[in-house]
CSV table of C-alpha atoms and ligand atoms in Angstrom, one decimal:
chain,number,residue,atom,x,y,z
A,1,MET,CA,50.0,-50.5,-53.7
A,2,LYS,CA,51.9,-50.2,-50.2
A,3,ALA,CA,50.1,-48.7,-47.4
A,4,ILE,CA,51.8,-46.3,-45.5
A,5,ASP,CA,51.0,-47.0,-41.9
A,6,LEU,CA,51.1,-44.2,-39.6
A,7,ARG,CA,49.3,-45.7,-36.7
A,8,SER,CA,52.2,-46.6,-34.2
A,9,ASP,CA,55.7,-47.1,-34.3
A,10,THR,CA,54.8,-51.1,-33.3
A,11,VAL,CA,54.0,-52.2,-36.8
A,12,THR,CA,57.6,-52.0,-37.9
A,13,LEU,CA,59.0,-54.2,-39.6
A,14,PRO,CA,62.8,-55.9,-38.8
A,15,SER,CA,65.0,-55.4,-41.8
A,16,ASP,CA,67.0,-57.4,-43.6
A,17,GLU,CA,69.6,-56.9,-41.3
A,18,ILE,CA,68.1,-57.9,-38.4
A,19,ARG,CA,66.6,-61.4,-39.8
A,20,GLN,CA,69.9,-62.1,-40.2
A,21,ALA,CA,71.2,-61.8,-37.2
A,22,ILE,CA,68.2,-63.7,-35.7
A,23,PHE,CA,69.5,-66.0,-37.9
A,24,ASP,CA,72.4,-66.5,-36.6
A,25,ALA,CA,72.1,-66.1,-33.1
A,26,GLN,CA,74.0,-68.9,-31.1
A,27,LEU,CA,71.1,-69.9,-28.7
A,28,GLY,CA,70.9,-72.0,-25.0
A,29,ASP,CA,68.3,-72.7,-22.6
A,30,ASP,CA,67.3,-68.7,-20.7
A,31,VAL,CA,65.9,-70.0,-18.3
A,32,PHE,CA,68.5,-71.6,-16.8
A,33,GLN,CA,71.1,-68.4,-18.2
A,34,GLU,CA,72.5,-70.0,-21.1
A,35,ASP,CA,71.4,-68.2,-23.9
A,36,SER,CA,74.7,-66.3,-24.5
A,37,THR,CA,72.9,-64.0,-27.2
A,38,VAL,CA,70.4,-62.5,-24.0
A,39,ASN,CA,73.2,-62.4,-22.0
A,40,LEU,CA,75.2,-59.9,-24.1
A,41,LEU,CA,71.7,-57.9,-24.8
A,42,GLU,CA,71.6,-58.0,-21.3
A,43,GLU,CA,75.0,-56.3,-20.4
A,44,LYS,CA,74.9,-54.4,-23.2
A,45,ALA,CA,71.8,-52.6,-22.2
A,46,ALA,CA,73.1,-52.9,-18.8
A,47,LYS,CA,75.9,-50.5,-19.5
A,48,LEU,CA,74.0,-48.7,-22.3
A,49,SER,CA,71.5,-47.9,-19.0
A,50,GLY,CA,74.0,-47.2,-16.4
A,51,LYS,CA,72.4,-49.9,-14.2
A,52,GLU,CA,74.0,-53.2,-12.6
A,53,GLU,CA,71.6,-55.8,-14.8
A,54,ALA,CA,69.1,-55.9,-17.6
A,55,LEU,CA,66.3,-58.6,-18.1
A,56,LEU,CA,64.7,-59.2,-21.2
A,57,VAL,CA,60.8,-59.3,-21.2
A,58,PRO,CA,58.7,-60.2,-24.3
A,59,SER,CA,56.7,-56.6,-24.2
A,60,GLY,CA,56.9,-53.5,-22.6
A,61,THR,CA,53.9,-54.3,-20.9
A,62,MET,CA,55.1,-57.2,-18.6
A,63,GLY,CA,58.4,-55.0,-18.1
A,64,ASN,CA,56.2,-52.5,-16.9
A,65,LEU,CA,54.1,-55.5,-14.3
A,66,VAL,CA,57.2,-57.0,-13.7
A,67,SER,CA,59.1,-53.4,-12.2
A,68,PHE,CA,55.6,-52.6,-10.6
A,69,LEU,CA,55.2,-55.9,-8.8
A,70,VAL,CA,58.7,-56.2,-7.6
A,71,HIS,CA,58.6,-52.2,-5.9
A,72,CYS,CA,55.3,-52.3,-4.9
A,73,PRO,CA,53.8,-54.8,-1.8
A,74,ARG,CA,50.2,-55.8,-2.1
A,75,GLY,CA,47.7,-53.2,-1.1
A,76,SER,CA,50.4,-50.7,-1.1
A,77,GLU,CA,50.3,-47.8,-3.7
A,78,ALA,CA,51.7,-46.5,-6.8
A,79,ILE,CA,51.7,-43.0,-8.4
A,80,LEU,CA,51.3,-42.7,-12.4
A,81,GLY,CA,49.8,-40.5,-14.3
A,82,ASP,CA,46.7,-40.7,-15.6
A,83,ARG,CA,47.5,-40.7,-19.4
A,84,SER,CA,50.3,-43.2,-18.8
A,85,HIS,CA,50.2,-46.3,-20.6
A,86,THR,CA,50.3,-48.1,-18.0
A,87,PHE,CA,47.0,-46.6,-16.1
A,88,THR,CA,45.4,-46.1,-20.1
A,89,TYR,CA,46.5,-49.5,-21.9
A,90,GLU,CA,48.1,-52.7,-19.7
A,91,ALA,CA,44.2,-54.0,-19.3
A,92,GLY,CA,44.8,-52.9,-15.1
A,93,GLY,CA,47.3,-55.3,-15.2
A,94,ILE,CA,49.4,-53.3,-11.8
A,95,SER,CA,45.9,-54.0,-10.0
A,96,ALA,CA,44.6,-57.3,-11.2
A,97,PHE,CA,47.8,-58.9,-10.2
A,98,GLY,CA,50.2,-56.7,-8.0
A,99,GLY,CA,47.1,-56.2,-6.0
A,100,ILE,CA,48.5,-52.5,-6.6
A,101,HIS,CA,46.2,-49.3,-5.5
A,102,SER,CA,46.8,-46.7,-8.3
A,103,HIS,CA,47.5,-43.2,-7.6
A,104,GLN,CA,46.2,-41.2,-11.0
A,105,LEU,CA,47.7,-38.1,-11.0
A,106,ARG,CA,46.9,-35.1,-14.3
A,107,ASN,CA,49.5,-35.7,-17.0
A,108,GLU,CA,50.1,-31.9,-17.6
A,109,ALA,CA,50.3,-31.8,-21.5
A,110,ASP,CA,53.8,-31.7,-21.5
A,111,GLY,CA,53.8,-35.4,-20.2
A,112,THR,CA,55.2,-34.0,-16.7
A,113,ILE,CA,53.3,-34.8,-12.9
A,114,ASP,CA,52.8,-31.7,-11.4
A,115,ILE,CA,56.1,-31.8,-8.6
A,116,GLN,CA,53.5,-30.3,-5.5
A,117,ALA,CA,50.6,-32.5,-6.8
A,118,ILE,CA,53.1,-35.5,-6.2
A,119,LYS,CA,54.4,-34.2,-3.1
A,120,ASP,CA,50.5,-33.7,-1.8
A,121,ALA,CA,49.9,-37.3,-2.9
A,122,ILE,CA,52.5,-39.0,-1.1
A,123,ARG,CA,50.4,-40.9,1.7
A,124,TYR,CA,51.4,-40.2,5.7
A,125,ASP,CA,51.3,-42.9,7.7
A,126,ASN,CA,48.1,-43.9,8.6
A,127,ILE,CA,45.7,-46.8,9.4
A,128,HIS,CA,43.4,-45.8,6.7
A,129,PHE,CA,45.2,-44.9,3.5
A,130,PRO,CA,47.5,-47.5,1.8
A,131,LYS,CA,51.4,-47.3,1.7
A,132,THR,CA,52.8,-45.1,-1.0
A,133,ALA,CA,55.6,-47.5,-2.4
A,134,LEU,CA,57.0,-46.6,-6.0
A,135,ILE,CA,56.2,-42.9,-8.8
A,136,SER,CA,56.5,-44.0,-11.9
A,137,LEU,CA,56.9,-41.8,-14.9
A,138,GLU,CA,56.7,-41.9,-18.8
A,139,ASN,CA,59.7,-41.7,-21.3
A,140,THR,CA,58.4,-39.8,-24.2
A,141,HIS,CA,55.0,-39.5,-23.4
A,142,ASN,CA,53.0,-41.3,-25.5
A,143,LYS,CA,49.1,-39.6,-25.2
A,144,CYS,CA,51.0,-36.2,-24.6
A,145,PHE,CA,52.2,-36.0,-28.2
A,146,GLY,CA,55.6,-38.2,-27.5
A,147,TYR,CA,57.3,-35.5,-25.5
A,148,PRO,CA,60.5,-36.0,-23.9
A,149,LEU,CA,60.7,-35.5,-20.2
A,150,SER,CA,63.9,-33.6,-19.1
A,151,LYS,CA,67.0,-35.1,-17.1
A,152,ASP,CA,65.9,-32.2,-14.7
A,153,TYR,CA,62.7,-33.3,-14.4
A,154,ILE,CA,62.9,-36.6,-13.7
A,155,ASP,CA,66.3,-35.7,-10.7
A,156,GLU,CA,63.4,-33.2,-9.0
A,157,VAL,CA,61.3,-36.2,-9.2
A,158,SER,CA,63.9,-38.7,-8.0
A,159,VAL,CA,64.6,-36.6,-4.6
A,160,ILE,CA,61.1,-37.0,-4.1
A,161,ALA,CA,61.1,-40.5,-4.2
A,162,ARG,CA,64.2,-41.0,-2.3
A,163,GLU,CA,63.6,-38.5,0.8
A,164,ASN,CA,60.0,-40.3,1.5
A,165,ASN,CA,61.7,-44.1,0.7
A,166,LEU,CA,59.8,-44.5,-2.3
A,167,LYS,CA,61.0,-46.2,-5.9
A,168,LEU,CA,61.1,-44.7,-9.3
A,169,HIS,CA,60.5,-46.6,-12.4
A,170,VAL,CA,60.3,-45.0,-15.4
A,171,ASP,CA,58.0,-46.6,-18.7
A,172,GLY,CA,60.4,-45.7,-21.2
A,173,ALA,CA,59.0,-47.7,-24.1
A,174,ARG,CA,60.5,-44.8,-26.7
A,175,ILE,CA,63.1,-43.9,-24.2
A,176,PHE,CA,65.3,-43.8,-27.4
A,177,ASN,CA,63.2,-40.8,-28.3
A,178,ALA,CA,63.5,-39.2,-25.8
A,179,THR,CA,67.4,-39.5,-26.0
A,180,ILE,CA,67.4,-37.7,-29.3
A,181,ALA,CA,64.9,-35.2,-28.3
A,182,LEU,CA,66.4,-34.0,-25.6
A,183,ASN,CA,70.7,-35.2,-27.3
A,184,THR,CA,71.4,-37.2,-23.8
A,185,SER,CA,72.6,-40.1,-23.3
A,186,LEU,CA,70.4,-43.0,-21.5
A,187,SER,CA,72.6,-43.8,-18.6
A,188,SER,CA,72.8,-39.7,-17.8
A,189,LEU,CA,68.5,-39.7,-18.0
A,190,VAL,CA,67.9,-42.3,-15.7
A,191,GLU,CA,70.9,-42.0,-13.5
A,192,ASN,CA,68.6,-41.4,-10.8
A,193,VAL,CA,65.8,-44.2,-11.8
A,194,ASP,CA,65.1,-47.3,-9.6
A,195,SER,CA,64.2,-49.3,-12.9
A,196,ILE,CA,63.4,-48.6,-16.4
A,197,THR,CA,62.3,-50.3,-19.4
A,198,PHE,CA,62.4,-49.6,-22.8
A,199,CYS,CA,61.2,-51.4,-25.7
A,200,LEU,CA,63.4,-52.7,-28.6
A,201,SER,CA,59.7,-53.5,-30.9
A,202,LYS,CA,59.0,-50.0,-31.1
A,203,GLY,CA,61.2,-47.4,-33.3
A,204,LEU,CA,63.6,-49.8,-32.9
A,205,ALA,CA,61.7,-52.5,-35.6
A,206,CYS,CA,62.5,-55.3,-33.8
A,207,PRO,CA,60.2,-57.7,-34.3
A,208,ILE,CA,59.2,-59.0,-29.8
A,209,GLY,CA,60.8,-57.9,-27.3
A,210,SER,CA,61.4,-55.1,-24.3
A,211,ILE,CA,64.2,-55.3,-21.8
A,212,ILE,CA,63.8,-53.5,-18.1
A,213,CYS,CA,67.5,-52.5,-16.0
A,214,GLY,CA,67.7,-51.8,-12.5
A,215,SER,CA,69.7,-53.3,-9.6
A,216,LYS,CA,71.1,-56.2,-8.7
A,217,ASP,CA,68.5,-57.5,-6.1
A,218,PHE,CA,65.7,-54.9,-8.3
A,219,ILE,CA,66.7,-57.8,-10.8
A,220,TYR,CA,67.1,-60.9,-9.4
A,221,GLU,CA,63.2,-60.6,-7.9
A,222,ALA,CA,62.1,-59.2,-11.4
A,223,ARG,CA,63.8,-62.4,-13.2
A,224,ARG,CA,61.0,-64.4,-10.9
A,225,ILE,CA,58.4,-62.6,-11.5
A,226,ARG,CA,58.8,-62.6,-14.6
A,227,LYS,CA,58.9,-66.4,-14.4
A,228,ALA,CA,55.6,-66.6,-12.9
A,229,LEU,CA,53.9,-64.8,-15.7
A,230,GLY,CA,54.9,-66.7,-17.6
A,231,GLY,CA,57.3,-64.5,-19.4
A,232,GLY,CA,60.7,-67.5,-19.0
A,233,MET,CA,61.4,-67.7,-22.4
A,234,ARG,CA,63.7,-70.5,-23.5
A,235,GLN,CA,66.1,-70.1,-26.5
A,236,ALA,CA,64.9,-66.2,-26.7
A,237,GLY,CA,67.9,-65.5,-28.2
A,238,ILE,CA,66.7,-65.5,-31.2
A,239,ILE,CA,64.7,-62.3,-30.0
A,240,ALA,CA,68.1,-61.7,-28.1
A,241,ALA,CA,70.0,-61.2,-31.6
A,242,ALA,CA,67.7,-58.7,-32.9
A,243,GLY,CA,68.3,-56.3,-30.1
A,244,LEU,CA,71.9,-56.3,-29.9
A,245,SER,CA,71.6,-55.9,-33.7
A,246,VAL,CA,69.9,-52.4,-33.3
A,247,LEU,CA,71.6,-51.2,-30.1
A,248,ASP,CA,74.8,-49.7,-32.2
A,249,ASN,CA,72.6,-48.2,-34.4
A,250,ILE,CA,70.2,-46.1,-32.4
A,251,ASP,CA,70.7,-42.4,-33.8
A,252,THR,CA,70.4,-42.8,-37.6
A,253,GLN,CA,67.0,-44.3,-37.9
A,254,ILE,CA,64.6,-42.6,-34.5
A,255,SER,CA,66.4,-39.3,-35.8
A,256,LYS,CA,65.2,-39.7,-39.2
A,257,ASP,CA,61.6,-40.6,-37.3
A,258,HIS,CA,61.9,-37.3,-35.8
A,259,GLN,CA,62.8,-35.4,-38.7
A,260,ASN,CA,59.7,-37.3,-41.0
A,261,ALA,CA,57.1,-36.4,-37.9
A,262,LYS,CA,58.4,-32.8,-37.8
A,263,VAL,CA,58.0,-32.1,-42.0
A,264,LEU,CA,54.6,-34.2,-41.6
A,265,ALA,CA,53.9,-31.3,-38.7
A,266,GLU,CA,54.7,-28.7,-40.8
A,267,GLY,CA,52.9,-30.0,-43.5
A,268,ILE,CA,49.3,-30.1,-42.1
A,269,GLU,CA,49.5,-27.1,-40.7
A,270,SER,CA,49.6,-25.7,-43.5
A,271,ILE,CA,46.2,-27.6,-45.0
A,272,LYS,CA,43.3,-25.9,-44.5
A,273,GLY,CA,40.7,-27.6,-42.6
A,274,LEU,CA,43.6,-29.1,-40.1
A,275,LYS,CA,44.9,-28.3,-37.2
A,276,ILE,CA,48.0,-29.0,-35.3
A,277,ASP,CA,50.6,-26.8,-33.4
A,278,SER,CA,53.4,-28.1,-35.3
A,279,ASN,CA,56.0,-26.4,-32.4
A,280,LYS,CA,54.7,-29.6,-29.8
A,281,VAL,CA,56.3,-31.8,-32.3
A,282,LYS,CA,59.3,-33.1,-29.9
A,283,SER,CA,59.6,-37.5,-31.3
A,284,ASN,CA,57.6,-39.2,-33.3
A,285,ILE,CA,54.7,-38.8,-32.0
A,286,LEU,CA,51.7,-36.2,-33.2
A,287,TYR,CA,48.1,-35.6,-32.7
A,288,CYS,CA,46.2,-33.3,-34.8
A,289,ARG,CA,42.6,-32.7,-35.7
A,290,LEU,CA,39.6,-31.6,-38.0
A,291,ASP,CA,39.3,-27.5,-38.1
A,292,THR,CA,36.3,-28.2,-41.0
A,293,ASP,CA,32.8,-28.9,-41.2
A,294,VAL,CA,33.0,-29.7,-44.5
A,295,ILE,CA,33.8,-33.6,-43.5
A,296,GLY,CA,33.1,-36.0,-40.5
A,297,GLU,CA,35.8,-37.1,-38.2
A,298,ASP,CA,35.4,-40.5,-39.5
A,299,GLU,CA,35.1,-39.2,-42.7
A,300,PHE,CA,38.2,-38.3,-43.5
A,301,LEU,CA,39.7,-41.4,-41.2
A,302,ASN,CA,37.8,-43.8,-44.1
A,303,LEU,CA,38.9,-42.0,-47.6
A,304,CYS,CA,42.7,-41.4,-46.0
A,305,LYS,CA,42.4,-45.5,-45.8
A,306,LYS,CA,40.8,-45.8,-49.0
A,307,GLU,CA,44.1,-43.7,-50.1
A,308,ASN,CA,45.9,-46.7,-48.2
A,309,ILE,CA,47.0,-44.0,-45.2
A,310,LEU,CA,46.5,-45.0,-42.3
A,311,PHE,CA,46.1,-43.8,-38.8
A,312,PHE,CA,44.5,-43.3,-35.6
A,313,LYS,CA,41.3,-41.6,-34.1
A,314,TYR,CA,41.1,-41.2,-30.8
A,315,PRO,CA,37.1,-40.5,-29.5
A,316,SER,CA,38.3,-37.2,-28.4
A,317,GLY,CA,38.6,-36.2,-32.3
A,318,ASP,CA,42.5,-36.0,-32.3
A,319,TYR,CA,44.1,-38.1,-34.6
A,320,ARG,CA,47.2,-39.6,-33.9
A,321,LEU,CA,50.3,-39.9,-36.8
A,322,VAL,CA,53.4,-42.0,-35.9
A,323,THR,CA,56.3,-41.9,-37.8
A,324,HIS,CA,59.1,-44.7,-37.6
A,325,SER,CA,60.9,-47.1,-40.5
A,326,GLY,CA,58.5,-48.2,-42.4
A,327,ILE,CA,57.8,-44.6,-43.4
A,328,ASN,CA,60.1,-42.4,-45.8
A,329,GLU,CA,60.6,-39.1,-46.9
A,330,ASP,CA,58.4,-39.9,-49.8
A,331,ASP,CA,54.9,-41.3,-47.9
A,332,ILE,CA,55.5,-38.0,-46.0
A,333,LYS,CA,54.6,-35.9,-48.8
A,334,LEU,CA,52.3,-38.6,-50.2
A,335,THR,CA,50.3,-38.3,-47.1
A,336,LEU,CA,50.0,-34.2,-47.5
A,337,SER,CA,48.8,-34.2,-50.7
A,338,THR,CA,46.2,-37.0,-50.3
A,339,PHE,CA,45.1,-35.1,-46.9
A,340,GLU,CA,45.0,-31.9,-49.2
A,341,LYS,CA,43.5,-33.4,-52.2
A,342,ILE,CA,40.5,-35.1,-49.9
A,343,LEU,CA,39.6,-31.5,-48.0
A,344,SER,CA,40.0,-29.9,-51.3
B,1,PLP,C1,54.5,-46.0,-23.3
B,1,PLP,C2,54.4,-47.5,-23.6
B,1,PLP,N1,54.6,-48.3,-22.5
B,1,PLP,C3,54.4,-49.4,-22.4
B,1,PLP,C4,53.7,-50.3,-23.7
B,1,PLP,C5,53.5,-51.6,-23.8
B,1,PLP,O1,54.6,-52.0,-24.9
B,1,PLP,P1,53.7,-53.4,-25.3
B,1,PLP,O2,53.2,-53.1,-26.8
B,1,PLP,O3,55.1,-54.3,-25.5
B,1,PLP,O4,54.0,-54.3,-24.4
B,1,PLP,C6,53.7,-49.0,-25.0
B,1,PLP,C7,53.4,-49.7,-26.1
B,1,PLP,O5,52.7,-49.0,-27.3
B,1,PLP,C8,53.7,-47.5,-24.9
B,1,PLP,O6,52.9,-47.0,-25.9
C-alpha cells in the first residue's frame, strides 16, 4: 500500500521525464566549468532570477552556507530570524565554519521580521561589537506556515540593508511557492536582494541540487568557497539536467500542491478534534494540532502511521503536513477520512 507521505516536499521522487533528462544529459567536468548541462542550467537560473550569474550546489544548506561565507567576514554578524532554517536546522554551520555571529530576531507569524527590530539590531561602530554584515530572510517561511514574503516587505528590508552598507540574502528553498502564491516572477520578487538560493529538490521534485544566484563577483567567490567545502562536483550535468527539465514547467505542479494544501486545511478545519486556521494556508505547508483529550498527540501520529499516513509532530504539539508532487487529490481525501475515522 502506498504511503501518503506528508512529512516534507523533500521526499519527492523524480518523474519519468526527469529520469529521462538525466539519462540524456551531456556531461563534462564542472570543476573545469566544462559541463555544458550545468552551464546551461546556471545561465537559465541567472536569467530567471534577474541576477548576473548562478551556481549549482548540492543542497540548500550548502547554498546558504556559501552565501553567508561570501557576504560575512569571520567575526562579523548576520541578522536572521529565530525560526529560520539557517538558524534552526543547518547545524550551526555559519558559526562553525564561518565564525559568523548570528543575531537572531523574532520571526512574526507570517515569517517577516519587524522592520524596526532589524534597524535596531544593526551595530554602530564600537570596538565591543561585531560588525553587522548581512540580513537574511526566508521565503516561503518553512516554520511560519509556509508564508510567502511580499516584494514590498523584501524591498523595505533591502533599503535598510543598502543604507547601512549590508548585504541581503534570501533563503528561497521554496521561492517558487512564494512566486506562485504572490502571482509574481522570481526576478521581480528578488530584484533588490544581493543573493538568493533556491532548491531543485523540494517542490520541483529533482533528486538533488540547489542554486545560488547573485552578481558576477559574488558567484566568483561562491565558486571558490563551494570548492573549499567539497561541493565542486565533476559530471554534475546529471544533477543539472533534472533541474533544466523542470524550470520551464514550475507553475502547474506547485499550483496543484497549493490547492491540495488548501483542501486539506479546510477538511481538517471541519474535523472535530483537530484545530487549524485554514486562512493561514498560503502555499504547500500547513500546521495543525489536536483539540481533544480523548487521544494523545503521539497516539494520533502513530495511528495515522499505521494507516500509512505520515507527517511530523513537533515538541510544541503542532503537526506539520506538506503537499507535493507525490500527493494527489485522492490522497488528500483518504487522509481526511482517516483522520475522521481515528478521531471519531
Ligand atoms: C527553508 C529551507 N532552507 C534550506 C533548506 C535546506 O535544504 P537542503 O535540505 O537541500 O540542505 C531547507 C530544507 O528543508 C528549507 O526548508
